Coordinates of C-alpha atoms in Angstrom, one line a residue:
X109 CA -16.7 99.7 46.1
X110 CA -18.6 102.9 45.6
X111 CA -18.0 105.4 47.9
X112 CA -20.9 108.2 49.2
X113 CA -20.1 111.6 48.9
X114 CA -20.9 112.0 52.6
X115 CA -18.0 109.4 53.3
X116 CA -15.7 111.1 51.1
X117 CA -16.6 114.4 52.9
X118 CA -16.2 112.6 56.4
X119 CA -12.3 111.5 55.2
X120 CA -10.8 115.0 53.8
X121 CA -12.1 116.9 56.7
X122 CA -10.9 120.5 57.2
X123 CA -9.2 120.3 53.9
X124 CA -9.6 123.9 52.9
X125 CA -7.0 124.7 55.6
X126 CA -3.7 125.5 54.3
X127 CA -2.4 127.5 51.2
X128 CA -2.8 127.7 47.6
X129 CA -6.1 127.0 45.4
X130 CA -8.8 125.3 46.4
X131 CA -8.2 122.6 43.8
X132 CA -4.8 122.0 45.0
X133 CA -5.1 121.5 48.4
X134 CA -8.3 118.8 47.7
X135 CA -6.2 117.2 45.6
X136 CA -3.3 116.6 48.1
X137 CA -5.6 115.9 50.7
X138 CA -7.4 112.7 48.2
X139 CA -4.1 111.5 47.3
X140 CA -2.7 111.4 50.7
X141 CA -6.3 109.0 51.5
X142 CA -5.1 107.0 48.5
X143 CA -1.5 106.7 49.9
X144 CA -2.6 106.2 53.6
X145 CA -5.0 103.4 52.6
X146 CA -8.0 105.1 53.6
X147 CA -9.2 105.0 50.1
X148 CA -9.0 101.8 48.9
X149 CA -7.4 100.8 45.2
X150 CA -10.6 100.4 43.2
X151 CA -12.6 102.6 45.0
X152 CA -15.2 104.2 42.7
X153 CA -15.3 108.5 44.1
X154 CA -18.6 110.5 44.1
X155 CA -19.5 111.9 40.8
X156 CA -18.1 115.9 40.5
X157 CA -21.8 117.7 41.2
X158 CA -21.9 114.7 44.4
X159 CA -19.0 116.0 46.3
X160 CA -18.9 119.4 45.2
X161 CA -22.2 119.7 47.2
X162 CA -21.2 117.8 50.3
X163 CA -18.4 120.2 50.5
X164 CA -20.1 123.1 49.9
X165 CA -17.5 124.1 47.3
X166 CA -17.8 124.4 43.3
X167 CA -18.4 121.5 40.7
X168 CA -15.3 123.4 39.1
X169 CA -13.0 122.8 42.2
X170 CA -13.9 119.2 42.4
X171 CA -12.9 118.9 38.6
X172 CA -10.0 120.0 38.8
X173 CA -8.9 118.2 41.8
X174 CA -10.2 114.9 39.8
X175 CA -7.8 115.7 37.1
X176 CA -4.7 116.3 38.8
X177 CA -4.9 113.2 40.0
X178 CA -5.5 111.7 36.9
X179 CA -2.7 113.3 35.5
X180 CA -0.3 112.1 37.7
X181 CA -2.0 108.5 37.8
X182 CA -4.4 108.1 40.9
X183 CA -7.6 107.7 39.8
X184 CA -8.9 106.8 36.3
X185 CA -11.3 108.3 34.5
X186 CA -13.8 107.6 31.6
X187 CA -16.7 109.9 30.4
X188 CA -19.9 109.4 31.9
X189 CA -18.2 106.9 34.5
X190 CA -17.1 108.0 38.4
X191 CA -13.3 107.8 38.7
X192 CA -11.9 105.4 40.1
X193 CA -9.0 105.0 42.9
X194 CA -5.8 103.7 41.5
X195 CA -2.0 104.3 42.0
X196 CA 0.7 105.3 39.0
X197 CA 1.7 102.7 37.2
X198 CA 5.4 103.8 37.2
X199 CA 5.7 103.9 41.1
X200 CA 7.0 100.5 42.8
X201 CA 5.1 99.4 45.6
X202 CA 6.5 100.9 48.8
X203 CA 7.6 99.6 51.2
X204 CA 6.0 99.9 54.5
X205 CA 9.6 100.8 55.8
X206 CA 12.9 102.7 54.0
X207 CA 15.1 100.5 52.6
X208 CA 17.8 103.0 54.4
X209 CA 19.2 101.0 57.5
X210 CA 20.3 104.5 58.8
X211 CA 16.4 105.8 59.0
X212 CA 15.0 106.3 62.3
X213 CA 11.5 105.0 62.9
X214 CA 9.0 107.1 65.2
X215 CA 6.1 105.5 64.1
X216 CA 6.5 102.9 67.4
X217 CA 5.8 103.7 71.3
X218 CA 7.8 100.4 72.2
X219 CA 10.5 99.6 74.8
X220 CA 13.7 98.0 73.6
X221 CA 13.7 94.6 75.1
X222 CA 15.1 93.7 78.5
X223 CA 17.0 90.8 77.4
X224 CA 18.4 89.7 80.8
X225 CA 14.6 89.6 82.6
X226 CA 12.9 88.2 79.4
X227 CA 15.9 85.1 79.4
X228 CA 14.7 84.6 83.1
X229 CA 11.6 84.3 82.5
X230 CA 11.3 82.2 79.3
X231 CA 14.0 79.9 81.3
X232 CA 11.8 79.8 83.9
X233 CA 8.6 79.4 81.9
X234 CA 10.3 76.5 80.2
X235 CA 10.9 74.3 83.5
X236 CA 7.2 74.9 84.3
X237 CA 6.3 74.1 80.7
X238 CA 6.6 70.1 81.0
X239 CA 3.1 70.6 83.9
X240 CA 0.6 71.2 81.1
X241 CA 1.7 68.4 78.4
X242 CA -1.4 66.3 79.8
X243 CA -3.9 69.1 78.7
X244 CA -4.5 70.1 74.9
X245 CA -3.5 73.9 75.2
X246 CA -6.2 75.1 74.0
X247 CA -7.5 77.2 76.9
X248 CA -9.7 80.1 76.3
X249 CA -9.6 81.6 79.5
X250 CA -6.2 81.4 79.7
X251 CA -3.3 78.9 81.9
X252 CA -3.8 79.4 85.5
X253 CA -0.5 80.9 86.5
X254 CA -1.3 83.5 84.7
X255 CA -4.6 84.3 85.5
X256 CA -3.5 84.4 89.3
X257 CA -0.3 86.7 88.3
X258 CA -2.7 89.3 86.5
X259 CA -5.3 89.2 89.7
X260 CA -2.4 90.1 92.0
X261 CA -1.4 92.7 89.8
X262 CA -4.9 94.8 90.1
X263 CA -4.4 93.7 93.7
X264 CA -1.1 95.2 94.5
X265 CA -2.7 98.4 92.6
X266 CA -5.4 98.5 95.0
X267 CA -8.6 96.2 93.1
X268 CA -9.4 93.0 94.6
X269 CA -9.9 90.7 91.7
X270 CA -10.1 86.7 91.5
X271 CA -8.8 84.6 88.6
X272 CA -12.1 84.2 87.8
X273 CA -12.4 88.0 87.1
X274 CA -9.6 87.3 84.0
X275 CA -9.2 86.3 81.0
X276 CA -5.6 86.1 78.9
X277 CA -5.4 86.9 75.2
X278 CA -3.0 87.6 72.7
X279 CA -2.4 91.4 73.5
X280 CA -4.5 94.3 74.8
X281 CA -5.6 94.9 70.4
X282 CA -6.8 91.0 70.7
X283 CA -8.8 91.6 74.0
X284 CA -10.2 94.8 72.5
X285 CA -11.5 93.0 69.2
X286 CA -12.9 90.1 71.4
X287 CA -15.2 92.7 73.6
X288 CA -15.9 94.2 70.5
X289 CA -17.3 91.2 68.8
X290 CA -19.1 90.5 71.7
X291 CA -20.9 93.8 72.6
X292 CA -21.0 95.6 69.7
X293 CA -23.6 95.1 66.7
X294 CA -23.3 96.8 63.2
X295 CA -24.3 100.5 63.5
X296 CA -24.0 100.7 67.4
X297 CA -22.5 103.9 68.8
X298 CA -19.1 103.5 70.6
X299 CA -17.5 105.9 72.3
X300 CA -14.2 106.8 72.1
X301 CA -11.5 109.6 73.2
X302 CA -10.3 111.9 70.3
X303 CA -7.4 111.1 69.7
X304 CA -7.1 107.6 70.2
X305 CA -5.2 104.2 69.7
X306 CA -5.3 103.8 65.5
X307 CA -5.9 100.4 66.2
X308 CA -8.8 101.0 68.0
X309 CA -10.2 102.7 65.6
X310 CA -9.5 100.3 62.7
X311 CA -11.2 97.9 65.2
X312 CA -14.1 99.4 65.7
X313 CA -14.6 100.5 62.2
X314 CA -14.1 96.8 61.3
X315 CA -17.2 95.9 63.6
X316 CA -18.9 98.6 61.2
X317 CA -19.7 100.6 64.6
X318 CA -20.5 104.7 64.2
X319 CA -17.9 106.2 66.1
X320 CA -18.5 108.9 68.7
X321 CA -15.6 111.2 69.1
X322 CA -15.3 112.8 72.3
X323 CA -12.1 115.5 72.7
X324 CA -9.2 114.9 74.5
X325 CA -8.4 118.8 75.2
X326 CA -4.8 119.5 76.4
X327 CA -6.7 120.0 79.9
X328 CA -7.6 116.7 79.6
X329 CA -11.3 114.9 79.7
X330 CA -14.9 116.2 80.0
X331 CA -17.1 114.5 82.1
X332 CA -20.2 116.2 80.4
X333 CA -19.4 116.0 77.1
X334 CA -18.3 112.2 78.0
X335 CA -21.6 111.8 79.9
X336 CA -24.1 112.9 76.8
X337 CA -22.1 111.0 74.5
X338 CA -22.3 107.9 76.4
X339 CA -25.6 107.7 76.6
X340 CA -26.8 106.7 73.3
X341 CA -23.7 104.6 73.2
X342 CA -23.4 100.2 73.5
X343 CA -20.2 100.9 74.1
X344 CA -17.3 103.2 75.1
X345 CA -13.5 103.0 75.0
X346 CA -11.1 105.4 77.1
X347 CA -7.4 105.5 77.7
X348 CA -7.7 107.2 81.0
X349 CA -3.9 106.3 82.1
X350 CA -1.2 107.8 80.1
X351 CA -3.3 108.4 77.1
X352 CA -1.9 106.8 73.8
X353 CA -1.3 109.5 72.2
X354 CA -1.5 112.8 74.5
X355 CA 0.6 111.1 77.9
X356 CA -2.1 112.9 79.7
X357 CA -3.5 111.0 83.0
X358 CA -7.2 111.4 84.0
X359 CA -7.2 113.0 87.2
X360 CA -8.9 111.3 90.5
X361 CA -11.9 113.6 90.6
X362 CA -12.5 112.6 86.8
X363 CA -12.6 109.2 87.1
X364 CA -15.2 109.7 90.6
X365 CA -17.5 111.7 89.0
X366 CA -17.2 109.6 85.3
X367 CA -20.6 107.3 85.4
X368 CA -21.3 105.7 82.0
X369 CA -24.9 104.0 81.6
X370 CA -22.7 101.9 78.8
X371 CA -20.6 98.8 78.9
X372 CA -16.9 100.9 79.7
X373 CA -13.5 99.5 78.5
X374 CA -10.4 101.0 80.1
X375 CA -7.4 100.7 78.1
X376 CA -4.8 100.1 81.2
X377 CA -1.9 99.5 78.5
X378 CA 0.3 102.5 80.3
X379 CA -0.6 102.2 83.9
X380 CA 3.0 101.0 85.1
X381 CA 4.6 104.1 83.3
X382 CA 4.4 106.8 85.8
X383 CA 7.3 108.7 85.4
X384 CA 6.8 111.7 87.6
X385 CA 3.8 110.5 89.9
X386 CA 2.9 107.8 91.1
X387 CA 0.8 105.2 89.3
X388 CA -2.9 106.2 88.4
X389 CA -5.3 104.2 90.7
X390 CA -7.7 101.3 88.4
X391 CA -10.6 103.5 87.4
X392 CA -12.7 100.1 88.4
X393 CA -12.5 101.7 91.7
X394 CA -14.8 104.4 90.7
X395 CA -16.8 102.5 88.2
X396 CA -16.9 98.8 89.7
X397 CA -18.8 97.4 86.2
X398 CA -15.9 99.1 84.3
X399 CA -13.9 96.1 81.6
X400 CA -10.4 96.6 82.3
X401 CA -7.9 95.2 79.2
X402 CA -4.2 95.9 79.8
X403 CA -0.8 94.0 78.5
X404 CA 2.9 93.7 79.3
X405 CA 3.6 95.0 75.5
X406 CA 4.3 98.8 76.9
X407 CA 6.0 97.6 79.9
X408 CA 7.8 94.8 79.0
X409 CA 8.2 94.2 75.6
X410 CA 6.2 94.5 71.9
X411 CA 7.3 91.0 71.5
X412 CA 5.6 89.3 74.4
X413 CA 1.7 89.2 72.9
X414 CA 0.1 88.7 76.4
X415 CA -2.5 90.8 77.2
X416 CA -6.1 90.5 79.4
X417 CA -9.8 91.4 79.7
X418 CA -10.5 92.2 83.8
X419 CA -14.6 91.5 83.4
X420 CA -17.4 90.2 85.3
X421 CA -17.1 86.4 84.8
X422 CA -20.9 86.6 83.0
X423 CA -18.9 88.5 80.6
X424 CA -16.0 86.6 80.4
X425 CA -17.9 83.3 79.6
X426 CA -19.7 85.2 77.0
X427 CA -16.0 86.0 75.0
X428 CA -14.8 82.6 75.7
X429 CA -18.1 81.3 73.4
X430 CA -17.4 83.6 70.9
X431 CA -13.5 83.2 70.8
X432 CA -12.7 79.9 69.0
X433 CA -14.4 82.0 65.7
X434 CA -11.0 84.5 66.3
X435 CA -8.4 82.0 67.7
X436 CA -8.2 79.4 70.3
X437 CA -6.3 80.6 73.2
X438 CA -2.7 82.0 73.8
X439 CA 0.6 80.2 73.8
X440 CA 1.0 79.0 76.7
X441 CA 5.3 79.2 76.7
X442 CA 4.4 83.2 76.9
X443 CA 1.9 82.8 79.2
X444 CA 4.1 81.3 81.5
X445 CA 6.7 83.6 80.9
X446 CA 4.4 86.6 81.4
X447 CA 2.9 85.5 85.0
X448 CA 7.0 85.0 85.7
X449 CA 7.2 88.8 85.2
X450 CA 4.2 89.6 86.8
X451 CA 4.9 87.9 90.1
X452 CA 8.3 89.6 90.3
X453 CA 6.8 92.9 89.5
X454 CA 8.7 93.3 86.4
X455 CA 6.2 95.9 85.0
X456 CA 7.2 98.5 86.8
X457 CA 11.1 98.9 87.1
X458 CA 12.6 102.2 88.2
X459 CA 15.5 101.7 85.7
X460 CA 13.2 101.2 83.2
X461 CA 11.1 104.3 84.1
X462 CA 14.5 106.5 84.8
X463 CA 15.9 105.7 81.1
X464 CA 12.5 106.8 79.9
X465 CA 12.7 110.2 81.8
X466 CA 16.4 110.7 80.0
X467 CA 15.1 109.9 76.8
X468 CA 12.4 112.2 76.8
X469 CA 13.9 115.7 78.2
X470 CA 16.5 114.4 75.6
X471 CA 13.9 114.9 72.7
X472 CA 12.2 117.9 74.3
X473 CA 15.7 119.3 73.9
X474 CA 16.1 118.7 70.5
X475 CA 12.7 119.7 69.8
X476 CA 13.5 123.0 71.4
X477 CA 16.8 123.4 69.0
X478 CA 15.1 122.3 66.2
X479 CA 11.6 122.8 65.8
X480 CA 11.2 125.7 68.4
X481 CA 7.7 126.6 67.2
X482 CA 6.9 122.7 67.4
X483 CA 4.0 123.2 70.8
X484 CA 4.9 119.5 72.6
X485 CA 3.4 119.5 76.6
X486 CA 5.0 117.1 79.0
X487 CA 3.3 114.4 79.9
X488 CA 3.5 112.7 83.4
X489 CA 4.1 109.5 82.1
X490 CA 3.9 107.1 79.2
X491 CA 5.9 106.8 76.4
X492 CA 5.2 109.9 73.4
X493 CA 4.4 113.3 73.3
X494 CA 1.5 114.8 71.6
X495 CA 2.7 117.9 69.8
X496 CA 1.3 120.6 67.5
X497 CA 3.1 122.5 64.6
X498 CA 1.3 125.7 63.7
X499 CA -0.2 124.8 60.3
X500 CA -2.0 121.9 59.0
X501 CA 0.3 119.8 56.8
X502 CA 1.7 116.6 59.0
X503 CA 0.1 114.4 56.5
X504 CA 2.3 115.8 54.0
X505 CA 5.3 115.5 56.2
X506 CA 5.1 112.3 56.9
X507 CA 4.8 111.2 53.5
X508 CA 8.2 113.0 52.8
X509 CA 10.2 112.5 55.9
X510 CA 11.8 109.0 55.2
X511 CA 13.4 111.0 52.0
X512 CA 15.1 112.9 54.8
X513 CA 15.8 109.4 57.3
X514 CA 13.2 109.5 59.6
X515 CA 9.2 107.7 59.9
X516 CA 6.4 109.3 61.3
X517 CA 2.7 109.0 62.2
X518 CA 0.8 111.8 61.1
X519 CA -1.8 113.3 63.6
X520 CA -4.6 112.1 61.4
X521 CA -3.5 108.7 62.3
X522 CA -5.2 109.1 65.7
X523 CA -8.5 110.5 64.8
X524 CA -11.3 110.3 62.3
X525 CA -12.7 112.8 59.6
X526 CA -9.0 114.2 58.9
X527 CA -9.0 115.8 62.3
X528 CA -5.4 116.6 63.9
X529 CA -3.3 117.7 60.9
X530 CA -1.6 120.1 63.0
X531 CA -0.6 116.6 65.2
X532 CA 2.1 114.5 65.0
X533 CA 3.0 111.5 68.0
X534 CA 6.8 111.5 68.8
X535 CA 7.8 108.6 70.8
X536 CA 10.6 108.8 73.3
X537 CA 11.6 105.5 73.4
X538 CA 14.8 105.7 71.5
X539 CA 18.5 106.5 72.7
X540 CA 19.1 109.8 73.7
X541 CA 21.3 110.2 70.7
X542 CA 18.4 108.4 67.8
X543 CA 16.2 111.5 69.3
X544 CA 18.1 114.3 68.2
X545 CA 19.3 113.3 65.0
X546 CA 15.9 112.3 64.0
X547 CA 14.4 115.9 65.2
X548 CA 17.2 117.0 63.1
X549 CA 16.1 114.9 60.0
X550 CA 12.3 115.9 60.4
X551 CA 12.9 119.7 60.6
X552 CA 14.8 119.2 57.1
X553 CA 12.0 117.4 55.8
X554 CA 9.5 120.9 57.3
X555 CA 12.0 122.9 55.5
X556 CA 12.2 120.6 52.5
X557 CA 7.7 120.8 52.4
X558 CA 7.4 124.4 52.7
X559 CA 10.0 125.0 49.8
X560 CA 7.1 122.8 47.8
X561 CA 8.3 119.3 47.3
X562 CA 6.4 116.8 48.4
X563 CA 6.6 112.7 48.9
X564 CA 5.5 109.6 48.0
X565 CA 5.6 107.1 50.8
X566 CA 3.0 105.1 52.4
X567 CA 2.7 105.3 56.1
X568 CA 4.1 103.0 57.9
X569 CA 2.8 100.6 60.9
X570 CA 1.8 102.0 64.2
X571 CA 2.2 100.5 67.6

């Protein structure tokens, strides 16, 4: 695949940020793309006098960027033929996790799960189970225990909705690609916070939509900025509750004075993790026509794929058409399982909630001992924090810091064009203990970067 020298451009982003030559830093920046995926194997780069003028830097630079990383086996070259994307023939495939038992993962925002509850319910789901043998199972819409749990659930919160207004897929990414499909054409605009759910992007992407970035400040969301964007836009996408990654919470005046001319889907995956207010109020309250997608993944458990589209039943029937070309309906063991949950408002459970509050002053502590100059606000709820080191380089760390035991996901995870380099998510869902000693891993690994080594691992999966 041939890439533009636009694209390319669009993927290193601010790349001239950081020290050493020009040459250097380009060069680490393309064969962190090549490690993270983002360049493909086989990709064909821009020719030299190509990218040296997207970038507004010199055919010389661009060389010798090119070449280190044909020296060191990422890209082949041939004369009078563009190089082409490759990875060293002496390095094994990596893994996508450390062969080290002892490394700590923070590339996952996911609860441990409550193994008492979940037995309950699955017990309970089975007894219910033998009810449904005389249908085929393959329901598109979802069982109707289910459907009824997830209506009382916007209910108790405040939103009348009928079973009718749902629909139950296989987590809140599944609902997300469904709506996609379905309202999104190739080249559309879609609207999204910046930063954002990686998924979503890769989603989107997928659908070959152009992606509007609006920011995500740490004062939180611009109704202006939000307005102007959406208006050329067939669709938009906002985390307004928790944000994946910042924690922030979109305040109540926001949300009343939000009014998108495009379809709107509200990611309500955090909503039952207020941790020190209460629960955000459905932003369907403020924007009736709003698409509502949650899941029990944050709340319950990662395991437990059960997630749903709130919509207008128009809409709905629309998916449903569509669907059997993605799947043909969720288990319905889970399903049954999940509305268990959801009518014993398992979501939200004060235990739950108070372990989380421990766990994260437990990593703000050990941020603070650690990696002082690490800038990490609290966030009100959720499950990470969203914090900023004062130069450029978590790429680079993250590609290092299993050689020191811990996994991370680099701030350009959550963005596009190679913004939020100075980011890194770190997710407090870990024992008290895990935290500190894997703050204490990843300030070796800084230490271990800015004395000039650097990594070779692929990043790992994000959820």
């Amino acid at each position: 695949m041939k890439l533009g020298s636009h694209t390319v451009a669009g993927m290193l982003g601010t790349w001239q940020e950081g020290p050493g030559p020009a040459h250097r830093r380009l060069s680490d920046r393309l064969r962190l793309l090549v490690l993270d995926g983002r360049l493909t194997l086989g990709s064909v780069l821009p020719s030299e006098r190509d990218l040296a003028a997207a970038l507004g830097t010199s055919r010389t630079t661009i060389g010798a960027a090119y070449r280190t990383l044909a020296e060191h086996g990422y890209l082949t070259t041939r004369d009078r033929a563009r190089a082409t994307v490759r990875l060293p023939d002496e390095a094994p495939p990596q893994p996508t996790a450390p062969t080290n038992a002892g490394t700590i993962d923070l590339s996952f925002a996911a609860p441990p799960a409550p193994v008492e509850i979940l037995h309950a319910a699955f017990a309970a789901a089975l007894q219910q189970l033998p009810r449904h043998f005389e249908r085929h199972g393959y329901d598109r819409h979802g069982v109707a225990e289910l459907r009824q749990a997830v209506a009382d659930w916007h209910g108790r919160r405040g939103l009348p909705t009928s079973p009718g207004q749902i629909m139950i897929t296989n987590g809140a990414q599944h609902a997300l690609s469904l709506l996609t499909r379905t309202l999104v054409s190739p080249r559309d605009r879609v609207l999204i916070d910046h930063p954002t759910y990686p998924h979503a992007i890769k989603t989107l992407a997928e659908a070959r939509a152009r992606l509007v970035p609006v920011a995500v400040t740490s004062s939180g969301w611009d109704v202006e900025q939000l307005h102007a964007a959406g208006a050329s836009a067939a669709m938009a996408y906002l985390i307004p509750d928790f944000h994946n990654p910042t924690g922030l919470c979109m305040p109540t005046d926001v949300r009343h004075n939000l009014k998108l001319t495009c379809p709107t889907v509200i990611d309500e995956t955090m909503t039952d993790l207020a941790l020190d207010e209460p629960s955000p109020e459905p932003f369907a309250l403020h924007m009736p026509a709003a698409v509502s997608i949650g899941s029990v993944s944050k709340s319950i458990w990662g395991g437990l794929r059960i997630g749903w589209i709130r919509a207008a039943p128009s809409l709905l029937e629309r998916i449903a058409q569509a669907r059997p070309a993605m799947d043909l309906g969720t288990p319905v063991v889970e399903q049954l399982a999940a509305a268990v949950l959801l009518d014993k408002h398992q979501t939200r459970r004060p235990p739950a909630l108070q372990e989380l509050k421990t766990q994260r002053n437990a990593l703000r502590r050990a941020l603070n001992d650690y990696l002082p100059d690490l800038h990490a606000p609290q966030p009100t709820g959720g499950m990470t924090l969203w914090a900023t080191f004062p130069a450029p380089f978590t790429s680079r760390l993250a590609t290092i810091a299993p050689d020191h035991g811990v996994i991370i996901a680099a701030g350009p995870r959550f963005g596009i064009g190679g913004a939020f380099e100075r980011n890194i998510r770190l997710p407090y869902t870990l024992p008290p203990s895990q935290l500190t000693h894997a703050i204490r891993r990843l300030a070796a690994a800084r230490q271990a970067l800015s004395q000039g080594i650097t990594g070779t691992h692929r990043p790992a999966p994000i959820a």
